[in-house]
mmCIF file of C-alpha atoms in Angstrom:
data_model
loop_
_atom_site.group_PDB
_atom_site.id
_atom_site.type_symbol
_atom_site.label_atom_id
_atom_site.label_comp_id
_atom_site.label_asym_id
_atom_site.label_seq_id
_atom_site.Cartn_x
_atom_site.Cartn_y
_atom_site.Cartn_z
ATOM 1 C CA UNK A 253 0.477 -22.665 0.975
ATOM 2 C CA UNK A 254 1.393 -26.264 0.527
ATOM 3 C CA UNK A 255 5.061 -27.240 -0.666
ATOM 4 C CA UNK A 256 5.907 -30.239 -2.475
ATOM 5 C CA UNK A 257 8.852 -32.491 -3.196
ATOM 6 C CA UNK A 258 9.480 -33.149 -6.908
ATOM 7 C CA UNK A 259 9.102 -36.995 -7.219
ATOM 8 C CA UNK A 260 10.562 -38.523 -10.538
ATOM 9 C CA UNK A 261 8.012 -38.454 -13.432
ATOM 10 C CA UNK A 262 5.877 -35.572 -11.745
ATOM 11 C CA UNK A 263 4.621 -33.386 -14.498
ATOM 12 C CA UNK A 264 4.752 -29.700 -13.717
ATOM 13 C CA UNK A 265 3.640 -26.515 -15.611
ATOM 14 C CA UNK A 266 4.296 -23.067 -14.656
ATOM 15 C CA UNK A 267 1.399 -20.657 -14.358
ATOM 16 C CA UNK A 268 2.336 -16.973 -14.073
ATOM 17 C CA UNK A 269 -0.164 -14.706 -11.855
ATOM 18 C CA UNK A 270 0.346 -10.886 -11.764
ATOM 19 C CA UNK A 271 0.531 -9.498 -8.317
ATOM 20 C CA UNK A 272 1.498 -6.206 -6.403
ATOM 21 C CA UNK A 273 4.292 -6.474 -3.951
ATOM 22 C CA UNK A 274 2.596 -4.055 -1.432
ATOM 23 C CA UNK A 275 -0.350 -3.708 0.666
ATOM 24 C CA UNK A 276 0.078 0.198 1.316
ATOM 25 C CA UNK A 277 -3.141 2.214 0.667
ATOM 26 C CA UNK A 278 -0.708 5.164 -0.107
ATOM 27 C CA UNK A 279 1.122 3.282 -2.899
ATOM 28 C CA UNK A 280 -2.022 2.028 -4.517
ATOM 29 C CA UNK A 281 -3.912 5.254 -4.414
ATOM 30 C CA UNK A 282 -0.802 7.021 -5.678
ATOM 31 C CA UNK A 283 -0.261 4.475 -8.408
ATOM 32 C CA UNK A 284 -3.987 3.985 -9.653
ATOM 33 C CA UNK A 285 -5.925 7.004 -8.277
ATOM 34 C CA UNK A 286 -9.417 7.205 -10.048
ATOM 35 C CA UNK A 287 -8.930 3.987 -11.679
ATOM 36 C CA UNK A 288 -9.922 2.314 -8.489
ATOM 37 C CA UNK A 289 -13.664 1.061 -8.480
ATOM 38 C CA UNK A 290 -13.494 -0.882 -5.292
ATOM 39 C CA UNK A 291 -11.337 -0.756 -2.224
ATOM 40 C CA UNK A 292 -11.025 -2.229 1.199
ATOM 41 C CA UNK A 293 -8.365 -1.360 3.637
ATOM 42 C CA UNK A 294 -8.010 -0.955 7.342
ATOM 43 C CA UNK A 295 -5.438 -0.118 9.958
ATOM 44 C CA UNK A 296 -4.952 0.753 13.688
ATOM 45 C CA UNK A 297 -2.730 2.384 16.194
ATOM 46 C CA UNK A 298 -2.770 0.784 19.543
ATOM 47 C CA UNK A 299 -1.230 2.476 22.629
ATOM 48 C CA UNK A 300 -0.728 0.357 25.880
ATOM 49 C CA UNK A 301 0.228 1.726 29.304
ATOM 50 C CA UNK A 302 1.396 -1.103 31.692
ATOM 51 C CA UNK A 303 2.229 -0.966 35.237
ATOM 52 C CA UNK A 304 2.817 -3.420 37.899
ATOM 53 C CA UNK A 305 0.202 -3.949 40.554
ATOM 54 C CA UNK A 306 2.213 -3.055 43.681
ATOM 55 C CA UNK A 307 0.171 -5.515 46.048
ATOM 56 C CA UNK A 308 0.967 -8.414 43.627
ATOM 57 C CA UNK A 309 4.354 -7.425 42.627
ATOM 58 C CA UNK A 310 5.943 -10.658 43.574
ATOM 59 C CA UNK A 311 3.518 -12.555 41.275
ATOM 60 C CA UNK A 312 4.204 -10.396 38.337
ATOM 61 C CA UNK A 313 0.761 -9.065 37.964
ATOM 62 C CA UNK A 314 0.348 -6.250 35.401
ATOM 63 C CA UNK A 315 -2.355 -3.784 34.850
ATOM 64 C CA UNK A 316 -2.600 -2.603 31.163
ATOM 65 C CA UNK A 317 -4.796 0.239 29.714
ATOM 66 C CA UNK A 318 -5.245 0.274 25.966
ATOM 67 C CA UNK A 319 -6.345 3.059 23.633
ATOM 68 C CA UNK A 320 -6.961 2.204 20.153
ATOM 69 C CA UNK A 321 -7.538 4.315 17.064
ATOM 70 C CA UNK A 322 -8.946 2.621 13.910
ATOM 71 C CA UNK A 323 -9.700 3.838 10.373
ATOM 72 C CA UNK A 324 -11.318 1.624 7.588
ATOM 73 C CA UNK A 325 -12.090 2.171 3.970
ATOM 74 C CA UNK A 326 -14.947 0.213 2.188
ATOM 75 C CA UNK A 327 -15.322 1.969 -1.021
ATOM 76 C CA UNK A 328 -17.357 1.003 -4.216
ATOM 77 C CA UNK A 329 -17.348 3.517 -7.291
ATOM 78 C CA UNK A 330 -20.819 5.317 -7.447
ATOM 79 C CA UNK A 331 -21.842 6.451 -10.908
ATOM 80 C CA UNK A 332 -24.971 8.210 -12.260
ATOM 81 C CA UNK A 333 -26.517 6.311 -15.239
ATOM 82 C CA UNK A 334 -26.854 9.698 -17.031
ATOM 83 C CA UNK A 335 -23.061 10.414 -16.726
ATOM 84 C CA UNK A 336 -19.825 8.739 -17.834
ATOM 85 C CA UNK A 337 -18.086 10.020 -14.759
ATOM 86 C CA UNK A 338 -18.118 8.483 -11.332
ATOM 87 C CA UNK A 339 -19.809 10.512 -8.482
ATOM 88 C CA UNK A 340 -17.066 9.701 -6.011
ATOM 89 C CA UNK A 341 -13.799 9.106 -7.883
ATOM 90 C CA UNK A 342 -10.441 8.755 -6.050
ATOM 91 C CA UNK A 343 -9.367 12.182 -7.363
ATOM 92 C CA UNK A 344 -6.487 14.181 -5.976
ATOM 93 C CA UNK A 345 -8.794 15.971 -3.587
ATOM 94 C CA UNK A 346 -10.297 12.763 -2.392
ATOM 95 C CA UNK A 347 -6.695 11.338 -1.729
ATOM 96 C CA UNK A 348 -5.526 14.517 0.043
ATOM 97 C CA UNK A 349 -8.472 14.370 2.422
ATOM 98 C CA UNK A 350 -7.724 10.854 3.306
ATOM 99 C CA UNK A 351 -4.240 11.324 3.898
ATOM 100 C CA UNK A 352 -5.152 14.399 6.182
ATOM 101 C CA UNK A 353 -7.510 12.046 8.235
ATOM 102 C CA UNK A 354 -4.663 9.429 8.264
ATOM 103 C CA UNK A 355 -2.122 11.791 9.745
ATOM 104 C CA UNK A 356 -4.870 13.155 12.236
ATOM 105 C CA UNK A 357 -6.314 9.906 13.467
ATOM 106 C CA UNK A 358 -3.323 7.267 13.079
ATOM 107 C CA UNK A 359 -0.218 9.276 13.628
ATOM 108 C CA UNK A 360 1.646 8.831 16.740
ATOM 109 C CA UNK A 361 4.902 10.540 18.088
ATOM 110 C CA UNK A 362 6.611 7.044 18.317
ATOM 111 C CA UNK A 363 6.253 6.718 14.492
ATOM 112 C CA UNK A 364 8.918 8.025 12.166
ATOM 113 C CA UNK A 365 6.960 6.946 8.976
ATOM 114 C CA UNK A 366 3.509 8.293 7.673
ATOM 115 C CA UNK A 367 0.452 6.287 8.784
ATOM 116 C CA UNK A 368 -0.971 3.829 6.351
ATOM 117 C CA UNK A 369 -3.646 1.341 5.737
ATOM 118 C CA UNK A 370 -3.236 -2.274 4.688
ATOM 119 C CA UNK A 371 -5.311 -3.033 1.499
ATOM 120 C CA UNK A 372 -7.266 -6.287 1.629
ATOM 121 C CA UNK A 373 -8.718 -5.985 -1.784
ATOM 122 C CA UNK A 374 -8.884 -3.577 -4.794
ATOM 123 C CA UNK A 375 -10.322 -3.587 -8.156
ATOM 124 C CA UNK A 376 -8.974 -1.450 -11.048
ATOM 125 C CA UNK A 377 -10.759 -0.382 -14.228
ATOM 126 C CA UNK A 378 -8.469 -0.223 -17.173
ATOM 127 C CA UNK A 379 -8.824 0.453 -20.816
ATOM 128 C CA UNK A 380 -6.128 -1.175 -22.959
ATOM 129 C CA UNK A 381 -6.328 -2.251 -26.431
ATOM 130 C CA UNK A 382 -3.312 -4.512 -25.883
ATOM 131 C CA UNK A 383 -5.217 -6.756 -23.498
ATOM 132 C CA UNK A 384 -8.179 -6.927 -25.772
ATOM 133 C CA UNK A 385 -5.830 -8.246 -28.489
ATOM 134 C CA UNK A 386 -4.904 -11.376 -26.557
ATOM 135 C CA UNK A 387 -8.435 -12.343 -25.471
ATOM 136 C CA UNK A 388 -11.891 -12.774 -27.402
ATOM 137 C CA UNK A 389 -13.080 -9.433 -25.756
ATOM 138 C CA UNK A 390 -15.355 -7.243 -27.638
ATOM 139 C CA UNK A 391 -14.163 -4.112 -25.892
ATOM 140 C CA UNK A 392 -10.741 -2.931 -24.423
ATOM 141 C CA UNK A 393 -12.193 -2.164 -20.921
ATOM 142 C CA UNK A 394 -11.510 -4.753 -18.070
ATOM 143 C CA UNK A 395 -11.812 -4.960 -14.352
ATOM 144 C CA UNK A 396 -8.792 -6.201 -12.598
ATOM 145 C CA UNK A 397 -9.545 -7.600 -9.171
ATOM 146 C CA UNK A 398 -6.767 -8.092 -6.522
ATOM 147 C CA UNK A 399 -6.711 -9.793 -3.159
ATOM 148 C CA UNK A 400 -4.335 -9.722 -0.429
ATOM 149 C CA UNK A 401 -2.721 -12.866 0.700
ATOM 150 C CA UNK A 402 0.632 -13.902 2.753
ATOM 151 C CA UNK A 403 3.614 -13.397 0.720
ATOM 152 C CA UNK A 404 5.352 -16.529 -0.325
ATOM 153 C CA UNK A 405 8.894 -17.128 1.211
ATOM 154 C CA UNK A 406 10.514 -16.709 -2.199
ATOM 155 C CA UNK A 407 8.767 -13.204 -2.475
ATOM 156 C CA UNK A 408 9.086 -11.910 1.090
ATOM 157 C CA UNK A 409 12.488 -10.107 0.897
ATOM 158 C CA UNK A 410 11.370 -8.623 -2.439
ATOM 159 C CA UNK A 411 8.162 -7.327 -0.931
ATOM 160 C CA UNK A 412 10.159 -5.913 1.933
ATOM 161 C CA UNK A 413 12.583 -4.108 -0.529
ATOM 162 C CA UNK A 414 9.741 -2.715 -2.619
ATOM 163 C CA UNK A 415 8.329 -1.246 0.564
ATOM 164 C CA UNK A 416 11.664 0.094 2.179
ATOM 165 C CA UNK A 417 11.142 3.164 4.139
ATOM 166 C CA UNK A 418 7.484 2.802 4.713
ATOM 167 C CA UNK A 419 7.718 0.942 7.903
ATOM 168 C CA UNK A 420 4.879 -1.413 7.039
ATOM 169 C CA UNK A 421 6.302 -4.310 8.622
ATOM 170 C CA UNK A 422 8.091 -2.618 11.684
ATOM 171 C CA UNK A 423 6.387 0.586 13.011
ATOM 172 C CA UNK A 424 2.996 -0.030 11.333
ATOM 173 C CA UNK A 425 2.871 -3.861 12.086
ATOM 174 C CA UNK A 426 1.469 -5.128 8.875
ATOM 175 C CA UNK A 427 1.666 -8.613 7.639
ATOM 176 C CA UNK A 428 3.996 -9.083 4.800
ATOM 177 C CA UNK A 429 1.288 -9.594 1.960
ATOM 178 C CA UNK A 430 1.072 -9.315 -1.812
ATOM 179 C CA UNK A 431 -2.216 -8.261 -3.646
ATOM 180 C CA UNK A 432 -2.618 -11.206 -6.226
ATOM 181 C CA UNK A 433 -4.643 -10.693 -9.233
ATOM 182 C CA UNK A 434 -7.954 -12.990 -8.932
ATOM 183 C CA UNK A 435 -9.992 -12.118 -12.026
ATOM 184 C CA UNK A 436 -9.826 -10.248 -15.155
ATOM 185 C CA UNK A 437 -13.416 -9.451 -16.337
ATOM 186 C CA UNK A 438 -14.658 -7.623 -19.577
ATOM 187 C CA UNK A 439 -16.872 -4.939 -18.350
ATOM 188 C CA UNK A 440 -19.232 -4.956 -21.329
ATOM 189 C CA UNK A 441 -20.549 -8.297 -20.096
ATOM 190 C CA UNK A 442 -23.384 -6.776 -18.425
ATOM 191 C CA UNK A 443 -25.232 -6.999 -21.629
ATOM 192 C CA UNK A 444 -26.815 -10.302 -22.368
ATOM 193 C CA UNK A 445 -25.385 -10.828 -25.762
ATOM 194 C CA UNK A 446 -21.842 -11.252 -24.493
ATOM 195 C CA UNK A 447 -20.042 -14.372 -22.903
ATOM 196 C CA UNK A 448 -19.260 -14.319 -19.269
ATOM 197 C CA UNK A 449 -16.233 -12.183 -20.003
ATOM 198 C CA UNK A 450 -13.895 -13.646 -17.375
ATOM 199 C CA UNK A 451 -10.438 -13.982 -18.921
ATOM 200 C CA UNK A 452 -8.629 -14.859 -15.902
ATOM 201 C CA UNK A 453 -9.967 -16.302 -12.869
ATOM 202 C CA UNK A 454 -7.985 -17.599 -9.794
ATOM 203 C CA UNK A 455 -8.632 -17.724 -6.113
ATOM 204 C CA UNK A 456 -5.347 -18.348 -4.712
ATOM 205 C CA UNK A 457 -3.051 -21.490 -4.080
ATOM 206 C CA UNK A 458 -5.234 -22.913 -1.405
ATOM 207 C CA UNK A 459 -8.284 -22.913 -3.521
ATOM 208 C CA UNK A 460 -7.573 -23.221 -7.271
ATOM 209 C CA UNK A 461 -4.957 -25.717 -8.436
ATOM 210 C CA UNK A 462 -5.810 -25.327 -12.019
ATOM 211 C CA UNK A 463 -6.265 -21.568 -12.469
ATOM 212 C CA UNK A 464 -7.602 -20.267 -15.514
ATOM 213 C CA UNK A 465 -4.941 -18.013 -16.881
ATOM 214 C CA UNK A 466 -4.372 -16.623 -20.388
ATOM 215 C CA UNK A 467 -0.402 -16.244 -20.135
ATOM 216 C CA UNK A 468 -0.298 -13.539 -22.634
ATOM 217 C CA UNK A 469 -2.872 -11.584 -20.799
ATOM 218 C CA UNK A 470 -0.930 -12.049 -17.400
ATOM 219 C CA UNK A 471 2.150 -10.692 -19.025
ATOM 220 C CA UNK A 472 0.743 -7.779 -20.604
ATOM 221 C CA UNK A 473 -1.095 -6.742 -17.353
ATOM 222 C CA UNK A 474 2.205 -7.000 -15.671
ATOM 223 C CA UNK A 475 4.015 -4.996 -18.312
ATOM 224 C CA UNK A 476 1.364 -2.315 -19.003
ATOM 225 C CA UNK A 477 -0.820 -1.886 -16.121
ATOM 226 C CA UNK A 478 1.098 -2.453 -12.917
ATOM 227 C CA UNK A 479 3.719 -0.128 -11.444
ATOM 228 C CA UNK A 480 7.441 -1.289 -12.115
ATOM 229 C CA UNK A 481 8.328 -0.861 -8.538
ATOM 230 C CA UNK A 482 5.335 -3.113 -7.247
ATOM 231 C CA UNK A 483 4.412 -5.404 -10.171
ATOM 232 C CA UNK A 484 5.434 -8.956 -10.236
ATOM 233 C CA UNK A 485 4.535 -12.173 -12.098
ATOM 234 C CA UNK A 486 4.380 -14.948 -9.719
ATOM 235 C CA UNK A 487 5.345 -18.179 -11.430
ATOM 236 C CA UNK A 488 3.433 -20.889 -9.696
ATOM 237 C CA UNK A 489 4.133 -24.614 -10.524
ATOM 238 C CA UNK A 490 1.024 -26.774 -10.859
ATOM 239 C CA UNK A 491 1.796 -30.353 -10.328
ATOM 240 C CA UNK A 492 -0.365 -33.389 -11.089
ATOM 241 C CA UNK A 493 -1.027 -34.181 -7.362
ATOM 242 C CA UNK A 494 -3.154 -31.049 -7.088
ATOM 243 C CA UNK A 495 -0.605 -28.969 -5.301
ATOM 244 C CA UNK A 496 0.680 -25.621 -6.098
ATOM 245 C CA UNK A 497 3.982 -24.019 -5.049
ATOM 246 C CA UNK A 498 5.859 -21.015 -6.072
ATOM 247 C CA UNK A 499 8.488 -21.923 -8.833
ATOM 248 C CA UNK A 500 11.522 -20.353 -6.867
ATOM 249 C CA UNK A 501 13.972 -20.952 -9.826
ATOM 250 C CA UNK A 502 11.509 -19.048 -12.506
ATOM 251 C CA UNK A 503 11.046 -16.144 -9.972
ATOM 252 C CA UNK A 504 14.792 -15.718 -9.687
ATOM 253 C CA UNK A 505 15.162 -15.799 -13.538
ATOM 254 C CA UNK A 506 12.172 -13.325 -14.119
ATOM 255 C CA UNK A 507 12.499 -10.810 -11.193
ATOM 256 C CA UNK A 508 15.569 -11.420 -9.171
ATOM 257 C CA UNK A 509 17.288 -8.305 -10.624
ATOM 258 C CA UNK A 510 14.267 -5.794 -9.822
ATOM 259 C CA UNK A 511 14.694 -2.258 -9.634
ATOM 260 C CA UNK A 512 14.428 -2.366 -5.648
ATOM 261 C CA UNK A 513 17.499 -4.473 -5.234
ATOM 262 C CA UNK A 514 20.038 -2.491 -3.356
ATOM 263 C CA UNK A 515 17.422 -0.379 -1.433
ATOM 264 C CA UNK A 516 17.735 -1.044 2.386
ATOM 265 C CA UNK A 517 15.231 -3.651 3.746
ATOM 266 C CA UNK A 518 12.847 -2.966 6.537
ATOM 267 C CA UNK A 519 13.304 -5.712 9.138
ATOM 268 C CA UNK A 520 9.958 -7.547 9.554
ATOM 269 C CA UNK A 521 8.014 -7.533 12.623
ATOM 270 C CA UNK A 522 6.414 -10.622 14.029
ATOM 271 C CA UNK A 523 2.652 -10.404 13.494
#
């Protein structure tokens, strides 16, 4: 993300983007369950045995043998046209089965935390009349699509606190990322008589310096649809020279006293 000085006369406006301060698949599944209609996540555990090659000891030559266990999720909800219920929901049974596989495949004696996966993207289907009230939507059903991106400096410590005890940035070696909301789309738009139904559109600070955001919609999504522990409104400054930067002072005002303050922070592993 680019940062910028604030030259005299620069015009700024603050754009708030909802985000999730976690990339833990366990946290996402526990929070949203069968509201998830798309999910991509992956993780791996790598074990390396290293020994010096005796004949070349004086040259510091190492022999390394690596064992790698990986697990990926690439999920899209499937639904029979004759039924209102999905064929493969993330219900309690499916979640429990996944956790059993996580423990069996990725668990290691050296870990003191439960194995986890890093979420790259997730789409939630929510029905909320409060969201409909602040848009021209014809229905109260929306798809909220989130994409993972590197956590900005102003949010890194908050992200670590929100995930304290999970070992995401130490034992599991995850990058410190947030799941940023990229779009809000009214699901009824599959019918031709409606508009495109996209009420929030943003592809991240590197791509969109003029995000299409309904401020009231962003606030209501953060307040009503995101878990208190993980939800945050990222206040971005949009400046006239086509640069976006996190508005640190606005972030401190809005989220500095989060419910995770006072929890012990994980130290961050270099990735």
